[in-house]
mmCIF file of C-alpha atoms in Angstrom:
data_model
loop_
_atom_site.group_PDB
_atom_site.id
_atom_site.type_symbol
_atom_site.label_atom_id
_atom_site.label_comp_id
_atom_site.label_asym_id
_atom_site.label_seq_id
_atom_site.Cartn_x
_atom_site.Cartn_y
_atom_site.Cartn_z
ATOM 1 C CA UNK A 1 -9.908 -7.983 19.181
ATOM 2 C CA UNK A 2 -8.129 -5.208 17.372
ATOM 3 C CA UNK A 3 -10.117 -3.405 14.705
ATOM 4 C CA UNK A 4 -8.779 -3.657 11.199
ATOM 5 C CA UNK A 5 -6.890 -0.457 10.390
ATOM 6 C CA UNK A 6 -8.619 1.799 7.904
ATOM 7 C CA UNK A 7 -6.528 2.709 4.883
ATOM 8 C CA UNK A 8 -7.274 5.908 3.013
ATOM 9 C CA UNK A 9 -8.364 5.675 -0.596
ATOM 10 C CA UNK A 10 -4.837 6.619 -1.739
ATOM 11 C CA UNK A 11 -3.226 4.086 0.606
ATOM 12 C CA UNK A 12 -5.574 1.425 -0.751
ATOM 13 C CA UNK A 13 -4.649 2.338 -4.347
ATOM 14 C CA UNK A 14 -0.929 2.057 -3.544
ATOM 15 C CA UNK A 15 -1.392 -1.185 -1.582
ATOM 16 C CA UNK A 16 -3.291 -2.824 -4.433
ATOM 17 C CA UNK A 17 -0.638 -1.862 -6.971
ATOM 18 C CA UNK A 18 2.098 -3.208 -4.679
ATOM 19 C CA UNK A 19 0.112 -6.454 -4.437
ATOM 20 C CA UNK A 20 0.137 -6.590 -8.254
ATOM 21 C CA UNK A 21 3.927 -6.481 -8.133
ATOM 22 C CA UNK A 22 4.488 -2.928 -9.353
ATOM 23 C CA UNK A 23 7.615 -1.028 -8.315
ATOM 24 C CA UNK A 24 7.433 2.294 -6.476
ATOM 25 C CA UNK A 25 8.352 4.029 -9.733
ATOM 26 C CA UNK A 26 5.596 2.240 -11.674
ATOM 27 C CA UNK A 27 3.068 3.039 -8.935
ATOM 28 C CA UNK A 28 4.108 6.691 -9.021
ATOM 29 C CA UNK A 29 3.663 6.866 -12.787
ATOM 30 C CA UNK A 30 0.267 5.181 -12.633
ATOM 31 C CA UNK A 31 -1.060 7.410 -9.817
ATOM 32 C CA UNK A 32 0.686 10.614 -10.971
ATOM 33 C CA UNK A 33 2.665 10.952 -7.751
ATOM 34 C CA UNK A 34 6.409 11.014 -7.064
ATOM 35 C CA UNK A 35 8.403 7.943 -6.073
ATOM 36 C CA UNK A 36 9.037 9.639 -2.720
ATOM 37 C CA UNK A 37 5.301 10.059 -2.172
ATOM 38 C CA UNK A 38 4.838 6.355 -2.909
ATOM 39 C CA UNK A 39 7.518 5.534 -0.307
ATOM 40 C CA UNK A 40 5.875 7.798 2.273
ATOM 41 C CA UNK A 41 2.457 6.235 1.691
ATOM 42 C CA UNK A 42 3.954 2.725 1.856
ATOM 43 C CA UNK A 43 5.629 3.570 5.154
ATOM 44 C CA UNK A 44 2.259 4.722 6.555
ATOM 45 C CA UNK A 45 0.575 1.539 5.301
ATOM 46 C CA UNK A 46 3.278 -0.656 6.883
ATOM 47 C CA UNK A 47 2.876 1.187 10.205
ATOM 48 C CA UNK A 48 -0.919 0.989 10.144
ATOM 49 C CA UNK A 49 -0.946 -2.710 9.317
ATOM 50 C CA UNK A 50 2.086 -3.476 11.507
ATOM 51 C CA UNK A 51 3.887 -5.210 8.669
ATOM 52 C CA UNK A 52 7.376 -4.797 7.266
ATOM 53 C CA UNK A 53 7.446 -6.070 3.696
ATOM 54 C CA UNK A 54 5.733 -5.875 0.336
ATOM 55 C CA UNK A 55 5.119 -9.640 0.518
ATOM 56 C CA UNK A 56 3.189 -9.217 3.778
ATOM 57 C CA UNK A 57 1.247 -6.356 2.215
ATOM 58 C CA UNK A 58 0.343 -8.592 -0.725
ATOM 59 C CA UNK A 59 -0.918 -11.269 1.694
ATOM 60 C CA UNK A 60 -3.002 -8.645 3.485
ATOM 61 C CA UNK A 61 -4.519 -7.322 0.245
ATOM 62 C CA UNK A 62 -5.231 -10.844 -1.022
ATOM 63 C CA UNK A 63 -6.964 -11.670 2.265
ATOM 64 C CA UNK A 64 -9.237 -8.620 1.872
ATOM 65 C CA UNK A 65 -10.557 -9.730 -1.527
#
C-alpha cells in the first residue's frame, strides 16, 4: 500500500482552511501570506495527494479527522 503523503505544517494549515470553505484570498489574509503563495501551496498539496479539486481536498481533510 502507498504511504499517506506527509503535508508540511503550512500545507496542513492551508488544507484545513480550504476544507472550511475559505477562498485563497481569505486564506492568505488569515495566514499572512500572498494569494500567490496560497496557490503555490495548494498546487503542492494537490500533487502530493494526487487530487485535482478543493472538494476532493475537503474530503481528504474530513477523512483525517
